């Protein structure tokens, strides 16, 4: 417990240990309650280094008849990142006749990362090399023969100084070419 002098008496301010996970690029301002004192009149509260991951400091300083100050450090940890997809898999069928003239594309489901922008990458290629990832869409090769083709993709977002490590979400794309 930290103490502040009040004339010949003392008032105490208990500063508890606390920690926060970083979120939304805002400064962390923990709630503070001091018995029988009023913020702004009897004391001021100041924060230092409370906008990014690391150690921040809270300082309470007495005003008027209250003298002295009390400080406490607290930790701000990386926020966990996540990636969500509107679908776990995509299935699409094409007529072989449509693929004779030109390649076709398959739209991918929307993905959202809690922090940052998610991007698609190939986790497992189509073994027959009929499907490919290009510009955020799956491309079905021109002249593809009838059959079923499968490709696994991963939506991922990288971690940053304030947001946890990389987060991923896998989906399967299955394309059927009909006669």
mmCIF file of N, CA and C in Angstrom, residues 16-148:
data_model
loop_
_atom_site.group_PDB
_atom_site.id
_atom_site.type_symbol
_atom_site.label_atom_id
_atom_site.label_comp_id
_atom_site.label_asym_id
_atom_site.label_seq_id
_atom_site.Cartn_x
_atom_site.Cartn_y
_atom_site.Cartn_z
ATOM 1 N N UNK A 16 -3.441 -1.673 -6.796
ATOM 2 C CA UNK A 16 -3.354 -3.118 -6.996
ATOM 3 C C UNK A 16 -2.582 -3.449 -8.264
ATOM 4 N N UNK A 17 -2.007 -4.632 -8.287
ATOM 5 C CA UNK A 17 -1.326 -5.106 -9.495
ATOM 6 C C UNK A 17 -2.391 -5.489 -10.513
ATOM 7 N N UNK A 18 -2.211 -5.091 -11.742
ATOM 8 C CA UNK A 18 -3.153 -5.449 -12.791
ATOM 9 C C UNK A 18 -2.434 -5.507 -14.126
ATOM 10 N N UNK A 19 -3.046 -6.167 -15.085
ATOM 11 C CA UNK A 19 -2.468 -6.283 -16.426
ATOM 12 C C UNK A 19 -3.593 -6.245 -17.440
ATOM 13 N N UNK A 20 -3.285 -5.789 -18.637
ATOM 14 C CA UNK A 20 -4.258 -5.704 -19.711
ATOM 15 C C UNK A 20 -3.675 -6.284 -20.986
ATOM 16 N N UNK A 21 -4.555 -6.754 -21.855
ATOM 17 C CA UNK A 21 -4.131 -7.155 -23.197
ATOM 18 C C UNK A 21 -4.395 -5.971 -24.114
ATOM 19 N N UNK A 22 -3.464 -5.692 -25.001
ATOM 20 C CA UNK A 22 -3.577 -4.572 -25.931
ATOM 21 C C UNK A 22 -4.813 -4.746 -26.807
ATOM 22 N N UNK A 23 -5.526 -3.662 -27.071
ATOM 23 C CA UNK A 23 -6.698 -3.734 -27.948
ATOM 24 C C UNK A 23 -6.997 -2.374 -28.556
ATOM 25 N N UNK A 24 -7.211 -2.351 -29.846
ATOM 26 C CA UNK A 24 -7.725 -1.196 -30.574
ATOM 27 C C UNK A 24 -6.890 0.079 -30.482
ATOM 28 N N UNK A 25 -5.624 -0.020 -30.196
ATOM 29 C CA UNK A 25 -4.698 1.118 -30.207
ATOM 30 C C UNK A 25 -5.128 2.268 -29.299
ATOM 31 N N UNK A 26 -5.791 1.963 -28.200
ATOM 32 C CA UNK A 26 -6.202 2.987 -27.250
ATOM 33 C C UNK A 26 -5.286 2.969 -26.032
ATOM 34 N N UNK A 27 -5.210 4.082 -25.350
ATOM 35 C CA UNK A 27 -4.446 4.125 -24.105
ATOM 36 C C UNK A 27 -5.229 3.382 -23.025
ATOM 37 N N UNK A 28 -4.525 2.663 -22.169
ATOM 38 C CA UNK A 28 -5.165 1.951 -21.072
ATOM 39 C C UNK A 28 -5.274 2.871 -19.876
ATOM 40 N N UNK A 29 -6.470 3.018 -19.359
ATOM 41 C CA UNK A 29 -6.718 3.867 -18.208
ATOM 42 C C UNK A 29 -7.524 3.056 -17.198
ATOM 43 N N UNK A 30 -6.834 2.370 -16.283
ATOM 44 C CA UNK A 30 -7.547 1.578 -15.275
ATOM 45 C C UNK A 30 -8.390 2.466 -14.362
ATOM 46 N N UNK A 31 -9.455 1.914 -13.829
ATOM 47 C CA UNK A 31 -10.307 2.631 -12.885
ATOM 48 C C UNK A 31 -9.598 2.719 -11.537
ATOM 49 N N UNK A 32 -9.695 3.868 -10.916
ATOM 50 C CA UNK A 32 -9.033 4.086 -9.633
ATOM 51 C C UNK A 32 -10.054 4.649 -8.652
ATOM 52 N N UNK A 33 -10.130 4.092 -7.466
ATOM 53 C CA UNK A 33 -11.053 4.586 -6.436
ATOM 54 C C UNK A 33 -10.270 4.848 -5.156
ATOM 55 N N UNK A 34 -10.323 6.082 -4.688
ATOM 56 C CA UNK A 34 -9.671 6.440 -3.426
ATOM 57 C C UNK A 34 -10.765 6.874 -2.453
ATOM 58 N N UNK A 35 -10.808 6.239 -1.299
ATOM 59 C CA UNK A 35 -11.838 6.531 -0.302
ATOM 60 C C UNK A 35 -11.714 7.964 0.203
ATOM 61 N N UNK A 36 -12.836 8.667 0.269
ATOM 62 C CA UNK A 36 -12.954 10.010 0.853
ATOM 63 C C UNK A 36 -12.145 11.086 0.124
ATOM 64 N N UNK A 37 -11.647 10.806 -1.038
ATOM 65 C CA UNK A 37 -10.955 11.824 -1.818
ATOM 66 C C UNK A 37 -11.669 11.971 -3.163
ATOM 67 N N UNK A 38 -11.515 13.137 -3.781
ATOM 68 C CA UNK A 38 -12.185 13.403 -5.037
ATOM 69 C C UNK A 38 -11.149 13.700 -6.119
ATOM 70 N N UNK A 39 -11.266 12.981 -7.249
ATOM 71 C CA UNK A 39 -10.328 13.164 -8.356
ATOM 72 C C UNK A 39 -10.378 14.600 -8.861
ATOM 73 N N UNK A 40 -9.219 15.159 -9.136
ATOM 74 C CA UNK A 40 -9.126 16.517 -9.646
ATOM 75 C C UNK A 40 -9.059 17.560 -8.543
ATOM 76 N N UNK A 41 -9.695 17.293 -7.387
ATOM 77 C CA UNK A 41 -9.677 18.218 -6.256
ATOM 78 C C UNK A 41 -8.605 17.812 -5.254
ATOM 79 N N UNK A 42 -8.617 16.532 -4.878
ATOM 80 C CA UNK A 42 -7.692 16.032 -3.868
ATOM 81 C C UNK A 42 -6.471 15.340 -4.465
ATOM 82 N N UNK A 43 -6.584 14.879 -5.687
ATOM 83 C CA UNK A 43 -5.460 14.179 -6.316
ATOM 84 C C UNK A 43 -5.596 14.206 -7.838
ATOM 85 N N UNK A 44 -4.477 13.967 -8.509
ATOM 86 C CA UNK A 44 -4.472 13.807 -9.966
ATOM 87 C C UNK A 44 -3.910 12.428 -10.285
ATOM 88 N N UNK A 45 -4.298 11.930 -11.430
ATOM 89 C CA UNK A 45 -3.820 10.623 -11.885
ATOM 90 C C UNK A 45 -3.097 10.832 -13.209
ATOM 91 N N UNK A 46 -1.911 10.276 -13.319
ATOM 92 C CA UNK A 46 -1.136 10.378 -14.558
ATOM 93 C C UNK A 46 -0.682 8.980 -14.974
ATOM 94 N N UNK A 47 -0.606 8.782 -16.280
ATOM 95 C CA UNK A 47 -0.152 7.509 -16.833
ATOM 96 C C UNK A 47 1.063 7.750 -17.703
ATOM 97 N N UNK A 48 1.938 6.767 -17.745
ATOM 98 C CA UNK A 48 3.126 6.851 -18.589
ATOM 99 C C UNK A 48 3.258 5.526 -19.336
ATOM 100 N N UNK A 49 3.511 5.604 -20.632
ATOM 101 C CA UNK A 49 3.749 4.433 -21.487
ATOM 102 C C UNK A 49 2.577 3.450 -21.462
ATOM 103 N N UNK A 50 1.344 3.970 -21.538
ATOM 104 C CA UNK A 50 0.176 3.093 -21.470
ATOM 105 C C UNK A 50 -0.545 2.931 -22.811
ATOM 106 N N UNK A 51 0.185 3.118 -23.923
ATOM 107 C CA UNK A 51 -0.457 2.988 -25.229
ATOM 108 C C UNK A 51 0.029 1.809 -26.058
ATOM 109 N N UNK A 52 1.075 1.118 -25.632
ATOM 110 C CA UNK A 52 1.600 -0.030 -26.370
ATOM 111 C C UNK A 52 1.946 -1.164 -25.412
ATOM 112 N N UNK A 53 2.246 -2.317 -25.983
ATOM 113 C CA UNK A 53 2.655 -3.468 -25.188
ATOM 114 C C UNK A 53 3.907 -3.116 -24.395
ATOM 115 N N UNK A 54 3.945 -3.530 -23.149
ATOM 116 C CA UNK A 54 5.102 -3.275 -22.297
ATOM 117 C C UNK A 54 4.665 -2.955 -20.883
ATOM 118 N N UNK A 55 5.495 -2.217 -20.183
ATOM 119 C CA UNK A 55 5.199 -1.844 -18.803
ATOM 120 C C UNK A 55 4.764 -0.388 -18.761
ATOM 121 N N UNK A 56 3.617 -0.139 -18.148
ATOM 122 C CA UNK A 56 3.078 1.212 -18.008
ATOM 123 C C UNK A 56 3.115 1.599 -16.535
ATOM 124 N N UNK A 57 3.017 2.895 -16.284
ATOM 125 C CA UNK A 57 3.058 3.385 -14.909
ATOM 126 C C UNK A 57 1.848 4.267 -14.628
ATOM 127 N N UNK A 58 1.235 4.044 -13.467
ATOM 128 C CA UNK A 58 0.129 4.854 -12.958
ATOM 129 C C UNK A 58 0.672 5.619 -11.759
ATOM 130 N N UNK A 59 0.493 6.949 -11.743
ATOM 131 C CA UNK A 59 0.959 7.756 -10.615
ATOM 132 C C UNK A 59 -0.200 8.595 -10.092
ATOM 133 N N UNK A 60 -0.445 8.507 -8.784
ATOM 134 C CA UNK A 60 -1.456 9.321 -8.110
ATOM 135 C C UNK A 60 -0.697 10.362 -7.294
ATOM 136 N N UNK A 61 -1.015 11.653 -7.527
ATOM 137 C CA UNK A 61 -0.334 12.738 -6.830
ATOM 138 C C UNK A 61 -1.358 13.552 -6.048
ATOM 139 N N UNK A 62 -1.085 13.779 -4.762
ATOM 140 C CA UNK A 62 -1.989 14.550 -3.914
ATOM 141 C C UNK A 62 -2.009 16.016 -4.311
ATOM 142 N N UNK A 63 -3.175 16.677 -4.089
ATOM 143 C CA UNK A 63 -3.348 18.105 -4.366
ATOM 144 C C UNK A 63 -3.884 18.786 -3.111
ATOM 145 N N UNK A 64 -3.674 20.077 -3.026
ATOM 146 C CA UNK A 64 -4.215 20.834 -1.889
ATOM 147 C C UNK A 64 -3.625 20.343 -0.583
ATOM 148 N N UNK A 65 -4.491 19.912 0.338
ATOM 149 C CA UNK A 65 -4.009 19.450 1.645
ATOM 150 C C UNK A 65 -3.385 18.059 1.581
ATOM 151 N N UNK A 66 -3.501 17.383 0.447
ATOM 152 C CA UNK A 66 -2.890 16.058 0.281
ATOM 153 C C UNK A 66 -1.544 16.231 -0.397
ATOM 154 N N UNK A 67 -0.519 15.661 0.171
ATOM 155 C CA UNK A 67 0.839 15.794 -0.362
ATOM 156 C C UNK A 67 1.393 14.416 -0.695
ATOM 157 N N UNK A 68 2.346 14.384 -1.587
ATOM 158 C CA UNK A 68 3.015 13.134 -1.920
ATOM 159 C C UNK A 68 2.402 12.461 -3.138
ATOM 160 N N UNK A 69 2.979 11.336 -3.474
ATOM 161 C CA UNK A 69 2.485 10.592 -4.632
ATOM 162 C C UNK A 69 2.728 9.103 -4.433
ATOM 163 N N UNK A 70 2.012 8.327 -5.196
ATOM 164 C CA UNK A 70 2.169 6.870 -5.179
ATOM 165 C C UNK A 70 2.150 6.399 -6.625
ATOM 166 N N UNK A 71 3.048 5.485 -6.973
ATOM 167 C CA UNK A 71 3.128 4.963 -8.339
ATOM 168 C C UNK A 71 3.048 3.445 -8.328
ATOM 169 N N UNK A 72 2.542 2.909 -9.425
ATOM 170 C CA UNK A 72 2.466 1.455 -9.586
ATOM 171 C C UNK A 72 2.625 1.149 -11.074
ATOM 172 N N UNK A 73 3.389 0.118 -11.372
ATOM 173 C CA UNK A 73 3.530 -0.300 -12.770
ATOM 174 C C UNK A 73 2.541 -1.426 -13.054
ATOM 175 N N UNK A 74 2.158 -1.534 -14.325
ATOM 176 C CA UNK A 74 1.305 -2.633 -14.752
ATOM 177 C C UNK A 74 1.711 -3.062 -16.149
ATOM 178 N N UNK A 75 1.396 -4.291 -16.471
ATOM 179 C CA UNK A 75 1.802 -4.862 -17.760
ATOM 180 C C UNK A 75 0.675 -4.758 -18.781
ATOM 181 N N UNK A 76 1.055 -4.442 -20.008
ATOM 182 C CA UNK A 76 0.138 -4.505 -21.144
ATOM 183 C C UNK A 76 0.709 -5.584 -22.055
ATOM 184 N N UNK A 77 -0.050 -6.640 -22.282
ATOM 185 C CA UNK A 77 0.420 -7.770 -23.082
ATOM 186 C C UNK A 77 -0.187 -7.739 -24.477
ATOM 187 N N UNK A 78 0.394 -8.514 -25.377
ATOM 188 C CA UNK A 78 -0.118 -8.577 -26.745
ATOM 189 C C UNK A 78 -1.536 -9.128 -26.762
ATOM 190 N N UNK A 79 -2.378 -8.534 -27.579
ATOM 191 C CA UNK A 79 -3.742 -9.030 -27.761
ATOM 192 C C UNK A 79 -3.702 -10.232 -28.697
ATOM 193 N N UNK A 80 -4.582 -11.177 -28.478
ATOM 194 C CA UNK A 80 -4.645 -12.363 -29.325
ATOM 195 C C UNK A 80 -5.329 -11.994 -30.639
ATOM 196 N N UNK A 81 -4.782 -12.472 -31.724
ATOM 197 C CA UNK A 81 -5.355 -12.214 -33.031
ATOM 198 C C UNK A 81 -6.108 -13.450 -33.505
ATOM 199 N N UNK A 82 -7.144 -13.253 -34.287
ATOM 200 C CA UNK A 82 -7.911 -14.366 -34.845
ATOM 201 C C UNK A 82 -8.261 -14.069 -36.296
ATOM 202 N N UNK A 83 -8.524 -15.135 -37.040
ATOM 203 C CA UNK A 83 -9.001 -15.013 -38.415
ATOM 204 C C UNK A 83 -10.264 -15.853 -38.520
ATOM 205 N N UNK A 84 -11.307 -15.289 -39.100
ATOM 206 C CA UNK A 84 -12.565 -16.018 -39.279
ATOM 207 C C UNK A 84 -12.953 -15.995 -40.752
ATOM 208 N N UNK A 85 -13.509 -17.099 -41.216
ATOM 209 C CA UNK A 85 -13.973 -17.217 -42.596
ATOM 210 C C UNK A 85 -15.475 -17.439 -42.578
ATOM 211 N N UNK A 86 -16.169 -16.869 -43.572
ATOM 212 C CA UNK A 86 -17.618 -17.045 -43.637
ATOM 213 C C UNK A 86 -17.997 -18.476 -44.021
ATOM 214 N N UNK A 87 -17.046 -19.245 -44.567
ATOM 215 C CA UNK A 87 -17.297 -20.647 -44.941
ATOM 216 C C UNK A 87 -16.058 -21.486 -44.653
ATOM 217 N N UNK A 88 -16.278 -22.777 -44.341
ATOM 218 C CA UNK A 88 -15.162 -23.698 -44.097
ATOM 219 C C UNK A 88 -14.711 -24.365 -45.389
ATOM 220 N N UNK A 89 -15.588 -24.361 -46.393
ATOM 221 C CA UNK A 89 -15.233 -24.963 -47.681
ATOM 222 C C UNK A 89 -16.018 -24.284 -48.796
ATOM 223 N N UNK A 90 -15.516 -24.452 -50.013
ATOM 224 C CA UNK A 90 -16.164 -23.906 -51.200
ATOM 225 C C UNK A 90 -16.296 -25.034 -52.206
ATOM 226 N N UNK A 91 -17.494 -25.200 -52.751
ATOM 227 C CA UNK A 91 -17.727 -26.204 -53.793
ATOM 228 C C UNK A 91 -18.305 -25.493 -55.003
ATOM 229 N N UNK A 92 -17.753 -25.822 -56.163
ATOM 230 C CA UNK A 92 -18.202 -25.178 -57.400
ATOM 231 C C UNK A 92 -18.132 -26.195 -58.527
ATOM 232 N N UNK A 93 -19.097 -26.128 -59.438
ATOM 233 C CA UNK A 93 -19.117 -27.032 -60.594
ATOM 234 C C UNK A 93 -19.117 -26.211 -61.878
ATOM 235 N N UNK A 94 -18.392 -26.723 -62.883
ATOM 236 C CA UNK A 94 -18.337 -26.092 -64.203
ATOM 237 C C UNK A 94 -18.574 -27.155 -65.259
ATOM 238 N N UNK A 95 -19.121 -26.754 -66.371
ATOM 239 C CA UNK A 95 -19.245 -27.633 -67.532
ATOM 240 C C UNK A 95 -17.906 -27.594 -68.265
ATOM 241 N N UNK A 96 -17.449 -28.740 -68.743
ATOM 242 C CA UNK A 96 -16.182 -28.813 -69.485
ATOM 243 C C UNK A 96 -16.226 -27.900 -70.705
ATOM 244 N N UNK A 97 -17.403 -27.771 -71.287
ATOM 245 C CA UNK A 97 -17.597 -26.919 -72.467
ATOM 246 C C UNK A 97 -17.210 -25.464 -72.160
ATOM 247 N N UNK A 98 -17.550 -24.974 -70.976
ATOM 248 C CA UNK A 98 -17.220 -23.596 -70.590
ATOM 249 C C UNK A 98 -15.716 -23.409 -70.420
ATOM 250 N N UNK A 99 -15.019 -24.487 -70.033
ATOM 251 C CA UNK A 99 -13.574 -24.401 -69.812
ATOM 252 C C UNK A 99 -12.763 -24.605 -71.087
ATOM 253 N N UNK A 100 -13.405 -25.015 -72.176
ATOM 254 C CA UNK A 100 -12.680 -25.182 -73.445
ATOM 255 C C UNK A 100 -12.211 -23.839 -73.980
ATOM 256 N N UNK A 101 -13.046 -22.819 -73.807
ATOM 257 C CA UNK A 101 -12.749 -21.511 -74.378
ATOM 258 C C UNK A 101 -11.889 -20.629 -73.471
ATOM 259 N N UNK A 102 -12.153 -20.682 -72.157
ATOM 260 C CA UNK A 102 -11.373 -19.828 -71.250
ATOM 261 C C UNK A 102 -11.395 -20.371 -69.826
ATOM 262 N N UNK A 103 -10.401 -19.931 -69.069
ATOM 263 C CA UNK A 103 -10.309 -20.319 -67.655
ATOM 264 C C UNK A 103 -11.473 -19.687 -66.890
ATOM 265 N N UNK A 104 -11.835 -20.301 -65.789
ATOM 266 C CA UNK A 104 -12.910 -19.792 -64.940
ATOM 267 C C UNK A 104 -12.346 -19.493 -63.548
ATOM 268 N N UNK A 105 -13.077 -18.710 -62.780
ATOM 269 C CA UNK A 105 -12.627 -18.404 -61.419
ATOM 270 C C UNK A 105 -13.688 -18.788 -60.390
ATOM 271 N N UNK A 106 -13.202 -19.058 -59.196
ATOM 272 C CA UNK A 106 -14.063 -19.381 -58.063
ATOM 273 C C UNK A 106 -13.805 -18.328 -56.992
ATOM 274 N N UNK A 107 -14.870 -17.637 -56.587
ATOM 275 C CA UNK A 107 -14.727 -16.621 -55.536
ATOM 276 C C UNK A 107 -14.488 -17.303 -54.193
ATOM 277 N N UNK A 108 -13.626 -16.719 -53.401
ATOM 278 C CA UNK A 108 -13.331 -17.253 -52.070
ATOM 279 C C UNK A 108 -14.218 -16.566 -51.034
ATOM 280 N N UNK A 109 -14.479 -17.249 -49.922
ATOM 281 C CA UNK A 109 -15.310 -16.623 -48.885
ATOM 282 C C UNK A 109 -14.597 -15.429 -48.261
ATOM 283 N N UNK A 110 -15.384 -14.547 -47.698
ATOM 284 C CA UNK A 110 -14.804 -13.390 -47.010
ATOM 285 C C UNK A 110 -14.112 -13.861 -45.741
ATOM 286 N N UNK A 111 -12.966 -13.254 -45.474
ATOM 287 C CA UNK A 111 -12.240 -13.541 -44.234
ATOM 288 C C UNK A 111 -12.014 -12.228 -43.497
ATOM 289 N N UNK A 112 -12.036 -12.316 -42.197
ATOM 290 C CA UNK A 112 -11.816 -11.128 -41.379
ATOM 291 C C UNK A 112 -10.845 -11.464 -40.258
ATOM 292 N N UNK A 113 -9.872 -10.615 -40.099
ATOM 293 C CA UNK A 113 -8.921 -10.755 -38.994
ATOM 294 C C UNK A 113 -9.333 -9.770 -37.912
ATOM 295 N N UNK A 114 -9.132 -10.154 -36.677
ATOM 296 C CA UNK A 114 -9.457 -9.253 -35.573
ATOM 297 C C UNK A 114 -8.608 -7.987 -35.690
ATOM 298 N N UNK A 115 -7.319 -8.153 -36.024
ATOM 299 C CA UNK A 115 -6.410 -7.025 -36.215
ATOM 300 C C UNK A 115 -5.612 -7.272 -37.487
ATOM 301 N N UNK A 116 -5.563 -6.319 -38.382
ATOM 302 C CA UNK A 116 -4.794 -6.470 -39.608
ATOM 303 C C UNK A 116 -5.630 -7.036 -40.739
ATOM 304 N N UNK A 117 -4.973 -7.278 -41.867
ATOM 305 C CA UNK A 117 -5.652 -7.781 -43.057
ATOM 306 C C UNK A 117 -5.213 -9.215 -43.327
ATOM 307 N N UNK A 118 -6.198 -10.099 -43.494
ATOM 308 C CA UNK A 118 -5.911 -11.505 -43.784
ATOM 309 C C UNK A 118 -5.667 -11.678 -45.280
ATOM 310 N N UNK A 119 -4.714 -12.536 -45.631
ATOM 311 C CA UNK A 119 -4.428 -12.840 -47.029
ATOM 312 C C UNK A 119 -4.466 -14.350 -47.236
ATOM 313 N N UNK A 120 -4.825 -14.766 -48.448
ATOM 314 C CA UNK A 120 -4.907 -16.186 -48.792
ATOM 315 C C UNK A 120 -3.566 -16.693 -49.300
ATOM 316 N N UNK A 121 -3.247 -17.946 -48.962
ATOM 317 C CA UNK A 121 -2.083 -18.633 -49.520
ATOM 318 C C UNK A 121 -2.442 -20.105 -49.684
ATOM 319 N N UNK A 122 -1.647 -20.813 -50.494
ATOM 320 C CA UNK A 122 -1.914 -22.223 -50.783
ATOM 321 C C UNK A 122 -1.276 -23.092 -49.708
ATOM 322 N N UNK A 123 -2.083 -23.964 -49.112
ATOM 323 C CA UNK A 123 -1.583 -24.912 -48.114
ATOM 324 C C UNK A 123 -1.261 -26.242 -48.786
ATOM 325 N N UNK A 124 -2.145 -26.704 -49.677
ATOM 326 C CA UNK A 124 -1.931 -27.954 -50.416
ATOM 327 C C UNK A 124 -2.411 -27.742 -51.846
ATOM 328 N N UNK A 125 -1.478 -27.850 -52.794
ATOM 329 C CA UNK A 125 -1.803 -27.626 -54.203
ATOM 330 C C UNK A 125 -2.649 -28.751 -54.775
ATOM 331 N N UNK A 126 -3.366 -28.398 -55.835
ATOM 332 C CA UNK A 126 -4.093 -29.388 -56.620
ATOM 333 C C UNK A 126 -3.039 -30.219 -57.357
ATOM 334 N N UNK A 127 -3.014 -31.518 -57.132
ATOM 335 C CA UNK A 127 -1.973 -32.388 -57.700
ATOM 336 C C UNK A 127 -1.991 -32.431 -59.226
ATOM 337 N N UNK A 128 -3.141 -32.198 -59.822
ATOM 338 C CA UNK A 128 -3.239 -32.238 -61.290
ATOM 339 C C UNK A 128 -2.991 -30.866 -61.916
ATOM 340 N N UNK A 129 -2.699 -29.894 -61.098
ATOM 341 C CA UNK A 129 -2.360 -28.535 -61.532
ATOM 342 C C UNK A 129 -3.447 -27.875 -62.372
ATOM 343 N N UNK A 130 -4.691 -28.134 -62.005
ATOM 344 C CA UNK A 130 -5.830 -27.517 -62.683
ATOM 345 C C UNK A 130 -6.245 -26.242 -61.945
ATOM 346 N N UNK A 131 -6.078 -26.238 -60.629
ATOM 347 C CA UNK A 131 -6.463 -25.088 -59.808
ATOM 348 C C UNK A 131 -5.231 -24.297 -59.380
ATOM 349 N N UNK A 132 -5.386 -22.977 -59.333
ATOM 350 C CA UNK A 132 -4.311 -22.115 -58.835
ATOM 351 C C UNK A 132 -4.935 -20.914 -58.127
ATOM 352 N N UNK A 133 -4.165 -20.291 -57.255
ATOM 353 C CA UNK A 133 -4.626 -19.106 -56.525
ATOM 354 C C UNK A 133 -4.049 -17.877 -57.202
ATOM 355 N N UNK A 134 -4.938 -16.946 -57.557
ATOM 356 C CA UNK A 134 -4.474 -15.729 -58.219
ATOM 357 C C UNK A 134 -5.415 -14.577 -57.863
ATOM 358 N N UNK A 135 -4.851 -13.521 -57.317
ATOM 359 C CA UNK A 135 -5.639 -12.322 -57.018
ATOM 360 C C UNK A 135 -6.793 -12.549 -56.062
ATOM 361 N N UNK A 136 -6.627 -13.417 -55.090
ATOM 362 C CA UNK A 136 -7.683 -13.659 -54.115
ATOM 363 C C UNK A 136 -8.809 -14.540 -54.614
ATOM 364 N N UNK A 137 -8.600 -15.186 -55.773
ATOM 365 C CA UNK A 137 -9.589 -16.115 -56.334
ATOM 366 C C UNK A 137 -8.882 -17.389 -56.766
ATOM 367 N N UNK A 138 -9.648 -18.471 -56.835
ATOM 368 C CA UNK A 138 -9.098 -19.718 -57.356
ATOM 369 C C UNK A 138 -9.397 -19.751 -58.847
ATOM 370 N N UNK A 139 -8.376 -20.005 -59.614
ATOM 371 C CA UNK A 139 -8.491 -20.048 -61.075
ATOM 372 C C UNK A 139 -8.542 -21.509 -61.507
ATOM 373 N N UNK A 140 -9.538 -21.829 -62.367
ATOM 374 C CA UNK A 140 -9.673 -23.170 -62.938
ATOM 375 C C UNK A 140 -9.108 -23.082 -64.355
ATOM 376 N N UNK A 141 -8.077 -23.863 -64.616
ATOM 377 C CA UNK A 141 -7.323 -23.828 -65.871
ATOM 378 C C UNK A 141 -8.211 -24.070 -67.103
ATOM 379 N N UNK A 142 -7.926 -23.319 -68.165
ATOM 380 C CA UNK A 142 -8.602 -23.495 -69.450
ATOM 381 C C UNK A 142 -8.317 -24.909 -69.956
ATOM 382 N N UNK A 143 -9.351 -25.562 -70.468
ATOM 383 C CA UNK A 143 -9.194 -26.901 -71.028
ATOM 384 C C UNK A 143 -9.186 -28.017 -69.991
ATOM 385 N N UNK A 144 -9.588 -27.725 -68.757
ATOM 386 C CA UNK A 144 -9.606 -28.751 -67.701
ATOM 387 C C UNK A 144 -10.519 -29.905 -68.100
ATOM 388 N N UNK A 145 -10.049 -31.116 -67.868
ATOM 389 C CA UNK A 145 -10.805 -32.334 -68.192
ATOM 390 C C UNK A 145 -11.842 -32.603 -67.099
ATOM 391 N N UNK A 146 -12.913 -33.326 -67.417
ATOM 392 C CA UNK A 146 -13.906 -33.681 -66.396
ATOM 393 C C UNK A 146 -13.250 -34.420 -65.226
ATOM 394 N N UNK A 147 -13.707 -34.094 -64.033
ATOM 395 C CA UNK A 147 -13.167 -34.696 -62.818
ATOM 396 C C UNK A 147 -13.370 -33.767 -61.632
ATOM 397 N N UNK A 148 -12.845 -34.169 -60.492
ATOM 398 C CA UNK A 148 -12.949 -33.366 -59.268
ATOM 399 C C UNK A 148 -11.544 -32.968 -58.827
#
